[in-house]
PDB file of C-alpha atoms in Angstrom:
ATOM      1  CA  MET T   1      -0.070  -0.242  -0.124  1.00 41.00           C
ATOM      2  CA  LYS T   2       2.952   2.226   0.729  1.00 43.00           C
ATOM      3  CA  HIS T   3       4.627   1.901  -2.314  1.00 47.00           C
ATOM      4  CA  CYS T   4       1.322   2.652  -3.953  1.00 52.00           C
ATOM      5  CA  ILE T   5       0.739   6.103  -2.493  1.00 51.00           C
ATOM      6  CA  ILE T   6       4.178   7.106  -3.398  1.00 52.00           C
ATOM      7  CA  CYS T   7       3.195   6.294  -6.827  1.00 60.00           C
ATOM      8  CA  LEU T   8       0.144   8.285  -6.601  1.00 64.00           C
ATOM      9  CA  GLN T   9       1.833  11.460  -5.042  1.00 63.00           C
ATOM     10  CA  GLU T  10       4.820  11.558  -7.882  1.00 63.00           C
ATOM     11  CA  LEU T  11       2.052  13.109  -9.649  1.00 64.00           C
ATOM     12  CA  ASP T  12       0.770  17.128  -9.926  1.00 61.00           C
ATOM     13  CA  LEU T  13      -2.593  15.555 -10.048  1.00 64.00           C
ATOM     14  CA  PHE T  14      -3.141  14.329  -6.693  1.00 67.00           C
ATOM     15  CA  GLN T  15      -1.080  16.886  -4.848  1.00 64.00           C
ATOM     16  CA  GLY T  16      -3.318  17.983  -2.059  1.00 64.00           C
ATOM     17  CA  LEU T  17      -5.379  14.556  -1.486  1.00 67.00           C
ATOM     18  CA  LYS T  18      -5.636  13.671   2.329  1.00 71.00           C
ATOM     19  CA  GLN T  19      -4.257  10.029   3.076  1.00 74.00           C
ATOM     20  CA  GLU T  20      -7.374   8.371   3.414  1.00 72.00           C
ATOM     21  CA  GLN T  21      -8.069   9.469  -0.023  1.00 69.00           C
ATOM     22  CA  PHE T  22      -5.062   8.335  -1.387  1.00 70.00           C
ATOM     23  CA  SER T  23      -5.966   4.763   0.503  1.00 72.00           C
ATOM     24  CA  ASP T  24      -9.343   4.563  -0.838  1.00 68.00           C
ATOM     25  CA  LEU T  25      -8.023   5.149  -4.483  1.00 69.00           C
ATOM     26  CA  CYS T  26      -4.930   2.557  -3.881  1.00 69.00           C
ATOM     27  CA  LYS T  27      -7.609  -0.212  -3.238  1.00 68.00           C
ATOM     28  CA  CYS T  28      -8.560   0.036  -7.035  1.00 66.00           C
ATOM     29  CA  THR T  29      -4.669   0.187  -8.372  1.00 76.00           C
ATOM     30  CA  MET T  30      -3.065  -2.203  -9.990  1.00 81.00           C
ATOM     31  CA  ARG T  31       0.402  -2.458 -11.379  1.00 85.00           C
ATOM     32  CA  LYS T  32       1.320  -4.036 -14.695  1.00 89.00           C
ATOM     33  CA  ARG T  33       4.222  -4.570 -16.419  1.00 93.00           C
ATOM     34  CA  LEU T  34       4.350  -4.897 -20.374  1.00 94.00           C
ATOM     35  CA  PRO T  35       6.892  -6.661 -22.743  1.00 96.00           C
ATOM     36  CA  LYS T  36       8.283  -4.824 -25.759  1.00 94.00           C
ATOM     37  CA  GLY T  37       6.227  -5.431 -28.711  1.00 93.00           C
ATOM     38  CA  HIS T  38       2.934  -5.840 -26.367  1.00 96.00           C
ATOM     39  CA  TYR T  39       0.287  -3.508 -26.604  1.00 95.00           C
ATOM     40  CA  LEU T  40      -1.590  -1.715 -23.613  1.00 94.00           C
ATOM     41  CA  PHE T  41      -4.600  -1.239 -25.330  1.00 92.00           C
ATOM     42  CA  HIS T  42      -5.825  -1.516 -29.016  1.00 92.00           C
ATOM     43  CA  GLN T  43      -7.115   1.342 -31.398  1.00 92.00           C
ATOM     44  CA  GLY T  44     -10.956   1.270 -31.202  1.00 89.00           C
ATOM     45  CA  GLU T  45     -11.501  -0.497 -27.426  1.00 89.00           C
ATOM     46  CA  THR T  46     -13.628   1.523 -25.100  1.00 84.00           C
ATOM     47  CA  ILE T  47     -11.344   2.603 -22.214  1.00 81.00           C
ATOM     48  CA  GLY T  48     -12.534   2.468 -18.518  1.00 78.00           C
ATOM     49  CA  THR T  49      -8.958   2.767 -17.038  1.00 83.00           C
ATOM     50  CA  ILE T  50      -6.495   5.600 -16.304  1.00 82.00           C
ATOM     51  CA  PHE T  51      -2.625   4.700 -16.854  1.00 87.00           C
ATOM     52  CA  LEU T  52       0.282   6.157 -15.161  1.00 83.00           C
ATOM     53  CA  ILE T  53       3.412   5.283 -16.896  1.00 89.00           C
ATOM     54  CA  LYS T  54       6.208   4.393 -13.781  1.00 85.00           C
ATOM     55  CA  SER T  55       9.195   3.347 -16.761  1.00 89.00           C
ATOM     56  CA  GLY T  56       9.131   2.340 -20.447  1.00 92.00           C
ATOM     57  CA  LYS T  57       8.243   3.990 -23.301  1.00 94.00           C
ATOM     58  CA  LEU T  58       4.689   3.701 -25.077  1.00 94.00           C
ATOM     59  CA  LYS T  59       4.343   4.663 -28.573  1.00 93.00           C
ATOM     60  CA  LEU T  60       0.597   5.551 -29.354  1.00 92.00           C
ATOM     61  CA  VAL T  61      -0.158   4.208 -33.049  1.00 92.00           C
ATOM     62  CA  GLN T  62      -2.964   4.848 -35.476  1.00 89.00           C
ATOM     63  CA  THR T  63      -3.641   2.445 -37.966  1.00 85.00           C
ATOM     64  CA  ALA T  64      -5.023   3.700 -41.342  1.00 80.00           C
ATOM     65  CA  GLU T  65      -7.751   1.930 -43.350  1.00 80.00           C
ATOM     66  CA  ASP T  66      -5.212   0.576 -45.730  1.00 80.00           C
ATOM     67  CA  GLY T  67      -3.221  -0.951 -42.700  1.00 77.00           C
ATOM     68  CA  HIS T  68      -0.389   1.984 -42.491  1.00 79.00           C
ATOM     69  CA  GLU T  69       0.916   2.847 -39.082  1.00 79.00           C
ATOM     70  CA  ILE T  70       1.178   6.378 -38.226  1.00 84.00           C
ATOM     71  CA  ILE T  71       3.172   7.150 -34.983  1.00 87.00           C
ATOM     72  CA  LEU T  72       1.086   9.916 -33.097  1.00 86.00           C
ATOM     73  CA  ASP T  73       3.608  10.439 -30.075  1.00 88.00           C
ATOM     74  CA  VAL T  74       6.045   8.731 -27.586  1.00 91.00           C
ATOM     75  CA  CYS T  75       4.841   8.580 -24.048  1.00 90.00           C
ATOM     76  CA  GLY T  76       7.497   8.110 -21.238  1.00 89.00           C
ATOM     77  CA  PRO T  77       7.339   7.649 -17.319  1.00 85.00           C
ATOM     78  CA  GLY T  78       5.275  10.137 -15.426  1.00 78.00           C
ATOM     79  CA  GLU T  79       2.777  10.631 -18.464  1.00 83.00           C
ATOM     80  CA  VAL T  80      -1.254   9.591 -18.224  1.00 82.00           C
ATOM     81  CA  LEU T  81      -2.595   7.617 -20.873  1.00 86.00           C
ATOM     82  CA  GLY T  82      -6.560   6.981 -20.943  1.00 82.00           C
ATOM     83  CA  GLU T  83      -7.762  10.069 -18.964  1.00 74.00           C
ATOM     84  CA  LEU T  84     -10.211  11.020 -21.534  1.00 71.00           C
ATOM     85  CA  SER T  85     -12.415   8.056 -20.078  1.00 69.00           C
ATOM     86  CA  LEU T  86     -13.291  10.580 -17.155  1.00 67.00           C
ATOM     87  CA  TYR T  87     -15.483  12.783 -18.821  1.00 64.00           C
ATOM     88  CA  GLN T  88     -16.448  10.880 -22.119  1.00 66.00           C
ATOM     89  CA  GLU T  89     -17.073   7.023 -23.331  1.00 67.00           C
ATOM     90  CA  GLN T  90     -15.682   6.855 -26.757  1.00 68.00           C
ATOM     91  CA  ASN T  91     -13.583   3.986 -28.466  1.00 80.00           C
ATOM     92  CA  SER T  92      -9.637   4.965 -28.412  1.00 86.00           C
ATOM     93  CA  HIS T  93      -8.232   6.727 -31.685  1.00 86.00           C
ATOM     94  CA  SER T  94      -4.987   5.026 -31.224  1.00 90.00           C
ATOM     95  CA  SER T  95      -3.179   1.694 -29.887  1.00 93.00           C
ATOM     96  CA  ALA T  96      -0.649   1.729 -27.349  1.00 94.00           C
ATOM     97  CA  LYS T  97       2.423  -0.173 -28.015  1.00 94.00           C
ATOM     98  CA  ALA T  98       5.446  -0.945 -25.486  1.00 95.00           C
ATOM     99  CA  MET T  99       8.920   0.318 -27.015  1.00 93.00           C
ATOM    100  CA  GLU T 100      10.420  -1.710 -24.313  1.00 93.00           C
ATOM    101  CA  GLU T 101       9.492  -3.262 -21.426  1.00 95.00           C
ATOM    102  CA  VAL T 102       7.018  -0.842 -19.534  1.00 95.00           C
ATOM    103  CA  CYS T 103       5.597  -0.934 -16.051  1.00 91.00           C
ATOM    104  CA  VAL T 104       2.043   0.891 -15.543  1.00 91.00           C
ATOM    105  CA  CYS T 105      -0.040   1.466 -12.400  1.00 84.00           C
ATOM    106  CA  CYS T 106      -3.849   1.302 -13.615  1.00 85.00           C
ATOM    107  CA  PHE T 107      -6.077   3.502 -11.913  1.00 78.00           C
ATOM    108  CA  SER T 108     -10.168   2.592 -11.642  1.00 71.00           C
ATOM    109  CA  LYS T 109     -12.591   5.202 -13.546  1.00 74.00           C
ATOM    110  CA  ARG T 110     -15.377   4.385 -11.202  1.00 75.00           C
ATOM    111  CA  GLN T 111     -12.607   5.462  -8.244  1.00 70.00           C
ATOM    112  CA  PHE T 112     -11.648   8.849  -9.845  1.00 71.00           C
ATOM    113  CA  GLU T 113     -15.463   9.468 -10.147  1.00 75.00           C
ATOM    114  CA  LYS T 114     -16.041   8.761  -6.370  1.00 74.00           C
ATOM    115  CA  LEU T 115     -13.095  11.391  -5.751  1.00 71.00           C
ATOM    116  CA  ILE T 116     -14.644  14.387  -8.159  1.00 73.00           C
ATOM    117  CA  LYS T 117     -17.713  14.022  -6.481  1.00 76.00           C
ATOM    118  CA  GLN T 118     -16.491  14.110  -3.255  1.00 73.00           C
ATOM    119  CA  ASP T 119     -13.825  16.534  -3.358  1.00 70.00           C
ATOM    120  CA  SER T 120     -14.615  19.543  -5.655  1.00 71.00           C
ATOM    121  CA  SER T 121     -10.817  20.603  -5.841  1.00 70.00           C
ATOM    122  CA  PHE T 122      -9.642  17.800  -7.247  1.00 70.00           C
ATOM    123  CA  ALA T 123     -12.273  18.106 -10.050  1.00 70.00           C
ATOM    124  CA  MET T 124     -10.613  21.299 -10.470  1.00 72.00           C
ATOM    125  CA  ARG T 125      -7.363  19.687 -10.771  1.00 70.00           C
ATOM    126  CA  ILE T 126      -8.609  17.349 -13.244  1.00 70.00           C
ATOM    127  CA  ILE T 127     -10.171  19.820 -15.579  1.00 70.00           C
ATOM    128  CA  GLY T 128      -6.598  21.679 -15.391  1.00 71.00           C
ATOM    129  CA  TYR T 129      -4.734  19.009 -16.236  1.00 67.00           C
ATOM    130  CA  LEU T 130      -6.827  18.202 -19.004  1.00 66.00           C
ATOM    131  CA  GLY T 131      -6.740  21.494 -20.729  1.00 65.00           C
ATOM    132  CA  GLN T 132      -3.220  22.299 -20.018  1.00 67.00           C
ATOM    133  CA  LYS T 133      -2.521  18.696 -22.031  1.00 65.00           C
ATOM    134  CA  ARG T 134      -4.830  19.866 -24.956  1.00 60.00           C
ATOM    135  CA  TYR T 135      -3.013  23.459 -24.856  1.00 55.00           C
ATOM    136  CA  GLU T 136       0.444  21.437 -25.330  1.00 62.00           C
ATOM    137  CA  THR T 137      -0.818  19.044 -27.828  1.00 60.00           C
ATOM    138  CA  LEU T 138      -1.895  21.913 -30.291  1.00 54.00           C
ATOM    139  CA  GLN T 139       1.095  23.888 -29.276  1.00 56.00           C
ATOM    140  CA  LYS T 140       3.512  20.551 -30.616  1.00 58.00           C
ATOM    141  CA  SER T 141       1.230  20.959 -33.898  1.00 54.00           C
ATOM    142  CA  GLY T 142       1.169  24.460 -34.333  1.00 45.00           C
ATOM    143  CA  LYS T 143       5.084  24.526 -34.173  1.00 50.00           C
ATOM    144  CA  GLU T 144       6.108  22.100 -36.558  1.00 52.00           C
ATOM    145  CA  SER T 145       3.120  22.598 -39.249  1.00 54.00           C
ATOM    146  CA  GLY T 146       4.361  24.262 -42.279  1.00 64.00           C
ATOM    147  CA  LEU T 147       7.916  23.722 -41.341  1.00 78.00           C
ATOM    148  CA  PRO T 148      10.421  22.282 -44.150  1.00 86.00           C
ATOM    149  CA  VAL T 149      11.201  18.578 -42.930  1.00 90.00           C
ATOM    150  CA  LYS T 150      14.653  19.382 -41.694  1.00 91.00           C
ATOM    151  CA  GLU T 151      13.206  22.013 -38.806  1.00 89.00           C
ATOM    152  CA  ARG T 152      10.372  19.614 -38.359  1.00 89.00           C
ATOM    153  CA  LEU T 153      12.893  16.708 -37.772  1.00 91.00           C
ATOM    154  CA  LEU T 154      14.598  18.996 -35.509  1.00 91.00           C
ATOM    155  CA  GLN T 155      11.816  20.674 -33.730  1.00 88.00           C
ATOM    156  CA  LEU T 156      10.890  16.908 -32.783  1.00 90.00           C
ATOM    157  CA  PHE T 157      14.484  16.097 -31.372  1.00 92.00           C
ATOM    158  CA  TYR T 158      14.573  18.854 -29.267  1.00 90.00           C
ATOM    159  CA  ARG T 159      11.362  17.942 -27.640  1.00 87.00           C
ATOM    160  CA  PHE T 160      12.771  14.276 -27.572  1.00 91.00           C
ATOM    161  CA  ALA T 161      15.680  15.826 -25.980  1.00 91.00           C
ATOM    162  CA  GLU T 162      13.533  17.780 -22.900  1.00 88.00           C
ATOM    163  CA  GLU T 163      11.437  14.443 -22.328  1.00 87.00           C
ATOM    164  CA  PHE T 164      13.965  11.706 -22.563  1.00 91.00           C
ATOM    165  CA  GLY T 165      17.084  13.409 -22.588  1.00 91.00           C
ATOM    166  CA  LEU T 166      20.686  12.274 -21.028  1.00 91.00           C
ATOM    167  CA  LYS T 167      23.139  15.196 -20.768  1.00 89.00           C
ATOM    168  CA  THR T 168      26.327  15.218 -20.377  1.00 83.00           C
ATOM    169  CA  SER T 169      28.941  18.395 -21.032  1.00 82.00           C
ATOM    170  CA  ALA T 170      28.679  18.735 -25.121  1.00 84.00           C
ATOM    171  CA  SER T 171      25.795  17.218 -25.758  1.00 90.00           C
ATOM    172  CA  THR T 172      22.548  15.359 -25.023  1.00 93.00           C
ATOM    173  CA  LEU T 173      21.387  11.831 -25.625  1.00 93.00           C
ATOM    174  CA  ILE T 174      18.084  11.075 -26.820  1.00 93.00           C
ATOM    175  CA  ASP T 175      17.292   7.743 -24.572  1.00 92.00           C
ATOM    176  CA  LEU T 176      14.787   6.537 -27.079  1.00 90.00           C
ATOM    177  CA  LYS T 177      15.437   3.998 -30.024  1.00 87.00           C
ATOM    178  CA  ILE T 178      13.334   4.884 -32.863  1.00 90.00           C
ATOM    179  CA  THR T 179      13.598   4.193 -36.537  1.00 89.00           C
ATOM    180  CA  GLN T 180      13.837   6.805 -39.716  1.00 91.00           C
ATOM    181  CA  GLN T 181      10.404   5.501 -40.688  1.00 89.00           C
ATOM    182  CA  GLU T 182       8.931   6.201 -37.186  1.00 89.00           C
ATOM    183  CA  LEU T 183      10.327   9.275 -37.248  1.00 91.00           C
ATOM    184  CA  ALA T 184       9.010  10.338 -40.507  1.00 90.00           C
ATOM    185  CA  ASP T 185       5.642   8.950 -39.635  1.00 86.00           C
ATOM    186  CA  MET T 186       5.872  11.269 -36.535  1.00 86.00           C
ATOM    187  CA  ILE T 187       6.828  14.483 -38.522  1.00 86.00           C
ATOM    188  CA  GLY T 188       4.334  13.534 -41.902  1.00 82.00           C
ATOM    189  CA  SER T 189       7.242  13.109 -43.815  1.00 86.00           C
ATOM    190  CA  SER T 190       8.844  10.388 -46.317  1.00 88.00           C
ATOM    191  CA  ARG T 191      11.631   8.068 -44.699  1.00 91.00           C
ATOM    192  CA  VAL T 192      13.490   9.201 -47.718  1.00 94.00           C
ATOM    193  CA  MET T 193      13.440  13.194 -46.724  1.00 93.00           C
ATOM    194  CA  VAL T 194      13.647  11.998 -43.113  1.00 94.00           C
ATOM    195  CA  VAL T 195      17.118  10.038 -44.230  1.00 94.00           C
ATOM    196  CA  GLN T 196      18.402  13.412 -46.384  1.00 94.00           C
ATOM    197  CA  ALA T 197      18.003  15.646 -43.248  1.00 94.00           C
ATOM    198  CA  LEU T 198      19.558  13.658 -40.876  1.00 94.00           C
ATOM    199  CA  LYS T 199      22.305  13.405 -43.429  1.00 94.00           C
ATOM    200  CA  GLU T 200      22.525  17.616 -43.395  1.00 93.00           C
ATOM    201  CA  LEU T 201      22.065  17.710 -39.632  1.00 93.00           C
ATOM    202  CA  LYS T 202      24.856  15.106 -39.272  1.00 92.00           C
ATOM    203  CA  ALA T 203      26.994  17.279 -41.669  1.00 92.00           C
ATOM    204  CA  ALA T 204      26.226  20.380 -39.858  1.00 91.00           C
ATOM    205  CA  ASN T 205      27.058  18.999 -36.499  1.00 90.00           C
ATOM    206  CA  ILE T 206      23.880  19.182 -34.700  1.00 92.00           C
ATOM    207  CA  ILE T 207      22.927  15.555 -34.739  1.00 93.00           C
ATOM    208  CA  ASP T 208      24.631  12.504 -34.561  1.00 92.00           C
ATOM    209  CA  ARG T 209      24.400   8.355 -33.637  1.00 91.00           C
ATOM    210  CA  GLU T 210      26.010   6.899 -30.449  1.00 89.00           C
ATOM    211  CA  ASN T 211      25.044   2.965 -31.235  1.00 86.00           C
ATOM    212  CA  ARG T 212      21.112   3.054 -31.582  1.00 86.00           C
ATOM    213  CA  TYR T 213      20.558   6.195 -30.117  1.00 91.00           C
ATOM    214  CA  PHE T 214      20.411  10.105 -31.499  1.00 94.00           C
ATOM    215  CA  VAL T 215      22.703  12.999 -29.780  1.00 94.00           C
ATOM    216  CA  LEU T 216      22.113  16.308 -29.996  1.00 92.00           C
ATOM    217  CA  LYS T 217      24.844  18.374 -29.618  1.00 88.00           C
ATOM    218  CA  ASN T 218      25.416  21.714 -27.449  1.00 74.00           C
ATOM    219  CA  ASP T 219      26.425  24.236 -29.272  1.00 60.00           C
ATOM    220  CA  PRO T 220      25.243  27.974 -28.303  1.00 45.00           C
ATOM    221  CA  CYS T 221      24.951  28.879 -32.310  1.00 48.00           C
ATOM    222  CA  LEU T 222      22.407  26.171 -32.671  1.00 47.00           C
ATOM    223  CA  LYS T 223      19.583  28.645 -30.980  1.00 44.00           C
ATOM    224  CA  VAL T 224      18.982  30.117 -34.016  1.00 38.00           C
ATOM    225  CA  HIS T 225      17.365  26.676 -35.105  1.00 41.00           C
ATOM    226  CA  ARG T 226      14.498  26.755 -32.627  1.00 41.00           C
ATOM    227  CA  PHE T 227      11.263  28.171 -33.015  1.00 37.00           C
ATOM    228  CA  ASP T 228      10.010  28.840 -29.793  1.00 40.00           C
TER     229      ASP T 228
END
């Protein structure tokens, strides 16, 4: 029980809850491990569970009618999935697939609803969290829309560096194994265009590879490449 409470207290969403509220929520909480390549949920499923990613990374994948998969996003530790089920019943528009071994905490939607009814401040935190997540999604898409492939790719690398970066004195290693095709899917481009953009970024000493990881070089001159 204590470990579960610590798990919940790591989220801003649960800041301010009373000890008994944590205990009640933990009664409906389960921990789940997901091997690499396995799915947490599938596109089209009705999700009645809220998931907190404790470790590992999941990619949100949308499958088109022709069977082609498009990566919408990559989610890592501390992020929450399935939260839309708190206020609407609908089928998931994407699948969540483990990119490596993943550990998640699974929370009962029913218990969340009980907390919302009992504590109006918790309801406001839920609304604020959903609003902030929506804002960040729109901000990401707005920054990258209309930019050339190389600049969209660089924006994506900067975002990955913030979320999954391991900093050194001279660079930031992006702790995420992702293929060129997956990069292309995420920025709405072709693999050929991404390969060419990567060559140009490497030639400019902006991006490098270390084993199977991308490395973003630390260089004050790179600030001109950012579009914040």
